[in-house]
Amino acid sequence: MPDSLHTLVLVQGALTALSGGFNAVYFARYSASDRSRRIASRVLALVNLSFLLQGLYWAGDAAGDQVDGPPPWPGLVTLLASLAITAMVVRRRYGGGRSR
């Protein structure tokens, strides 16, 4: 794998892990009076935990000594989904989004 592609996979994995971890903590700590919202926040915490773990896997695999690491394309979908959720969380929490 070329060095530039290797670096891309490493950065992609690290960003996915960071974003997924941030989101997982946010949703794990989210409290709502409505039971269905509490359940939904726990499910979202688990989804984002999976983003965190996938990012760590991809970054760890890219950081290893493997000649043929994973291609970056499949992980881009996970990264984009995780970053989109992070953007919504940050907007709601810090950007004046309507709070409930």
Coordinates of N, CA and C in Angstrom, one line a residue:
M1 N 0.9 -1.2 0.0 CA 0.0 0.0 0.0 C 0.9 1.2 0.0
P2 N 0.6 2.2 -0.8 CA 1.4 3.5 -0.9 C 1.3 4.2 0.5
D3 N 2.4 4.9 0.8 CA 2.4 5.6 2.1 C 1.2 6.6 2.3
S4 N 0.9 7.3 1.2 CA -0.2 8.3 1.3 C -1.6 7.6 1.6
L5 N -1.8 6.4 1.0 CA -3.0 5.7 1.3 C -3.0 5.1 2.7
H6 N -1.8 4.6 3.1 CA -1.6 4.1 4.4 C -1.9 5.2 5.5
T7 N -1.5 6.4 5.2 CA -1.7 7.5 6.1 C -3.2 7.9 6.1
L8 N -3.8 7.8 5.0 CA -5.3 8.1 4.9 C -6.1 7.2 5.7
V9 N -5.8 5.9 5.7 CA -6.5 4.9 6.4 C -6.3 5.1 7.9
L10 N -5.1 5.4 8.3 CA -4.7 5.7 9.7 C -5.5 6.9 10.2
V11 N -5.5 8.0 9.5 CA -6.2 9.2 9.9 C -7.7 8.9 9.9
Q12 N -8.2 8.2 8.9 CA -9.6 7.9 8.8 C -10.1 7.1 10.1
G13 N -9.3 6.1 10.4 CA -9.6 5.3 11.6 C -9.6 6.1 12.9
A14 N -8.6 7.0 13.0 CA -8.5 7.8 14.2 C -9.6 8.8 14.3
L15 N -10.0 9.4 13.2 CA -11.2 10.3 13.2 C -12.5 9.6 13.5
T16 N -12.6 8.4 13.0 CA -13.8 7.6 13.2 C -13.9 7.2 14.7
A17 N -12.8 6.8 15.3 CA -12.8 6.4 16.7 C -13.0 7.6 17.6
L18 N -12.4 8.8 17.3 CA -12.6 10.0 18.1 C -14.1 10.4 18.0
S19 N -14.6 10.5 16.8 CA -16.0 10.9 16.6 C -17.0 9.9 17.3
G20 N -16.8 8.7 17.0 CA -17.7 7.6 17.6 C -17.6 7.6 19.1
G21 N -16.4 7.8 19.7 CA -16.3 7.9 21.2 C -17.0 9.1 21.7
F22 N -16.8 10.3 21.1 CA -17.5 11.5 21.6 C -19.1 11.2 21.5
N23 N -19.6 10.7 20.4 CA -21.0 10.5 20.3 C -21.5 9.4 21.3
A24 N -20.7 8.4 21.5 CA -21.2 7.3 22.4 C -21.3 7.9 23.8
V25 N -20.3 8.7 24.2 CA -20.4 9.3 25.6 C -21.6 10.2 25.7
Y26 N -21.8 11.0 24.7 CA -23.0 12.0 24.7 C -24.3 11.2 24.8
F27 N -24.5 10.2 24.0 CA -25.7 9.4 24.1 C -25.9 8.6 25.3
A28 N -24.8 8.1 25.9 CA -24.8 7.3 27.1 C -25.2 8.2 28.3
R29 N -24.8 9.5 28.2 CA -25.2 10.4 29.3 C -26.5 11.2 29.1
Y30 N -27.1 11.0 27.9 CA -28.3 11.7 27.6 C -29.4 11.2 28.5
S31 N -30.1 12.2 29.1 CA -31.3 11.8 29.9 C -32.5 12.4 29.4
A32 N -33.6 11.7 29.4 CA -34.9 12.2 29.0 C -36.0 11.6 29.9
S33 N -37.0 12.3 30.0 CA -38.1 11.8 30.8 C -38.9 10.7 30.1
D34 N -38.9 10.7 28.8 CA -39.7 9.8 28.0 C -38.9 8.5 27.8
R35 N -39.5 7.4 28.1 CA -38.8 6.1 28.1 C -38.3 5.7 26.7
S36 N -39.1 6.0 25.7 CA -38.6 5.7 24.3 C -37.4 6.5 23.9
R37 N -37.3 7.7 24.4 CA -36.1 8.5 24.1 C -34.9 8.0 24.9
R38 N -35.1 7.5 26.1 CA -34.0 6.9 26.8 C -33.5 5.6 26.1
I39 N -34.4 4.8 25.6 CA -34.0 3.6 24.9 C -33.3 4.0 23.6
A40 N -33.8 5.0 22.9 CA -33.2 5.4 21.6 C -31.8 5.9 21.9
S41 N -31.6 6.7 23.0 CA -30.2 7.2 23.3 C -29.3 6.1 23.6
R42 N -29.7 5.0 24.2 CA -28.8 3.9 24.6 C -28.5 3.1 23.3
V43 N -29.5 3.0 22.4 CA -29.2 2.3 21.1 C -28.2 3.2 20.3
L44 N -28.3 4.5 20.3 CA -27.4 5.3 19.6 C -26.0 5.3 20.2
A45 N -26.0 5.1 21.5 CA -24.7 5.0 22.2 C -24.0 3.7 21.7
L46 N -24.7 2.6 21.6 CA -24.2 1.3 21.1 C -23.7 1.4 19.7
V47 N -24.5 2.1 18.8 CA -24.1 2.3 17.4 C -22.8 3.0 17.4
N48 N -22.7 4.1 18.1 CA -21.5 4.9 18.1 C -20.3 4.2 18.8
L49 N -20.6 3.3 19.7 CA -19.5 2.5 20.3 C -18.9 1.6 19.2
S50 N -19.8 1.1 18.3 CA -19.3 0.3 17.2 C -18.5 1.1 16.3
F51 N -18.8 2.4 16.1 CA -18.0 3.3 15.2 C -16.6 3.4 15.9
L52 N -16.6 3.6 17.2 CA -15.4 3.8 17.9 C -14.5 2.5 17.7
L53 N -15.1 1.4 17.9 CA -14.3 0.1 17.8 C -13.8 -0.1 16.4
Q54 N -14.7 0.2 15.4 CA -14.3 0.0 14.0 C -13.1 1.0 13.7
G55 N -13.2 2.2 14.1 CA -12.1 3.2 13.9 C -10.8 2.7 14.5
L56 N -10.9 2.2 15.7 CA -9.7 1.7 16.4 C -9.1 0.5 15.6
Y57 N -10.0 -0.3 15.1 CA -9.5 -1.5 14.3 C -8.8 -1.0 13.1
W58 N -9.4 -0.1 12.3 CA -8.8 0.4 11.1 C -7.5 1.1 11.3
A59 N -7.5 2.0 12.4 CA -6.3 2.7 12.7 C -5.2 1.7 13.1
G60 N -5.5 0.8 14.0 CA -4.5 -0.2 14.4 C -4.0 -1.0 13.3
D61 N -4.9 -1.4 12.4 CA -4.5 -2.2 11.3 C -3.5 -1.4 10.3
A62 N -3.9 -0.2 10.2 CA -3.0 0.7 9.3 C -1.7 1.0 10.0
A63 N -1.7 1.1 11.3 CA -0.4 1.4 12.1 C 0.5 0.2 12.2
G64 N -0.1 -1.0 11.9 CA 0.7 -2.2 12.0 C 1.7 -2.3 10.8
D65 N 2.4 -3.4 10.8 CA 3.5 -3.6 9.8 C 3.0 -4.4 8.6
Q66 N 1.7 -4.4 8.3 CA 1.1 -5.1 7.2 C 1.4 -4.4 5.9
V67 N 1.8 -5.1 4.9 CA 2.0 -4.5 3.6 C 0.7 -4.1 2.9
D68 N -0.2 -5.0 2.9 CA -1.5 -4.8 2.3 C -2.6 -4.6 3.4
G69 N -2.7 -3.3 3.8 CA -3.8 -3.0 4.8 C -5.1 -2.9 4.1
P70 N -6.1 -2.5 4.9 CA -7.5 -2.4 4.3 C -7.6 -1.2 3.4
P71 N -8.4 -1.2 2.4 CA -8.6 0.0 1.6 C -9.5 1.0 2.3
P72 N -9.3 2.2 2.1 CA -10.0 3.2 2.8 C -11.5 3.4 2.5
W73 N -11.9 2.9 1.4 CA -13.3 3.2 0.8 C -14.4 2.7 1.7
P74 N -14.4 1.5 2.2 CA -15.5 1.0 3.1 C -15.6 1.8 4.4
G75 N -14.5 2.2 4.9 CA -14.5 2.9 6.2 C -15.0 4.4 6.0
L76 N -15.0 4.9 4.8 CA -15.4 6.3 4.6 C -16.9 6.5 4.9
V77 N -17.7 5.4 4.7 CA -19.1 5.5 5.0 C -19.3 5.6 6.5
T78 N -18.6 4.8 7.2 CA -18.6 4.9 8.7 C -18.2 6.2 9.2
L79 N -17.1 6.7 8.7 CA -16.5 8.0 9.1 C -17.5 9.1 8.8
L80 N -18.1 9.2 7.6 CA -19.1 10.2 7.3 C -20.3 10.1 8.2
A81 N -20.8 8.9 8.5 CA -22.0 8.8 9.3 C -21.7 9.3 10.7
S82 N -20.5 8.9 11.2 CA -20.1 9.3 12.6 C -19.9 10.8 12.7
L83 N -19.3 11.4 11.7 CA -19.1 12.9 11.7 C -20.4 13.6 11.5
A84 N -21.3 13.1 10.8 CA -22.6 13.7 10.6 C -23.4 13.7 12.0
I85 N -23.3 12.6 12.7 CA -23.9 12.6 14.1 C -23.2 13.5 15.0
T86 N -21.9 13.6 14.9 CA -21.1 14.5 15.8 C -21.5 16.0 15.5
A87 N -21.7 16.3 14.2 CA -22.1 17.7 13.8 C -23.5 18.0 14.4
M88 N -24.4 17.0 14.4 CA -25.7 17.3 14.9 C -25.7 17.5 16.4
V89 N -24.8 16.6 17.1 CA -24.7 16.7 18.5 C -24.1 18.1 18.9
V90 N -23.0 18.5 18.3 CA -22.4 19.7 18.6 C -23.3 20.9 18.3
R91 N -24.0 20.9 17.2 CA -25.0 21.9 16.9 C -26.0 22.0 17.9
R92 N -26.6 20.9 18.3 CA -27.6 20.9 19.3 C -27.1 21.4 20.7
R93 N -25.9 20.9 21.0 CA -25.4 21.2 22.4 C -24.8 22.6 22.5
Y94 N -24.1 23.0 21.4 CA -23.4 24.3 21.5 C -23.8 25.4 20.6
G95 N -24.5 25.0 19.5 CA -24.9 25.9 18.5 C -26.2 26.6 18.6
G96 N -26.9 26.5 19.7 CA -28.2 27.2 19.9 C -29.3 26.3 19.3
G97 N -29.1 25.0 19.2 CA -30.2 24.1 18.7 C -31.2 24.0 19.8
R98 N -32.4 23.8 19.4 CA -33.5 23.7 20.3 C -33.3 22.5 21.3
S99 N -33.4 22.8 22.5 CA -33.2 21.7 23.5 C -34.5 21.3 24.1
R100 N -34.6 20.0 24.5 CA -35.8 19.5 25.1 C -35.6 19.1 26.5

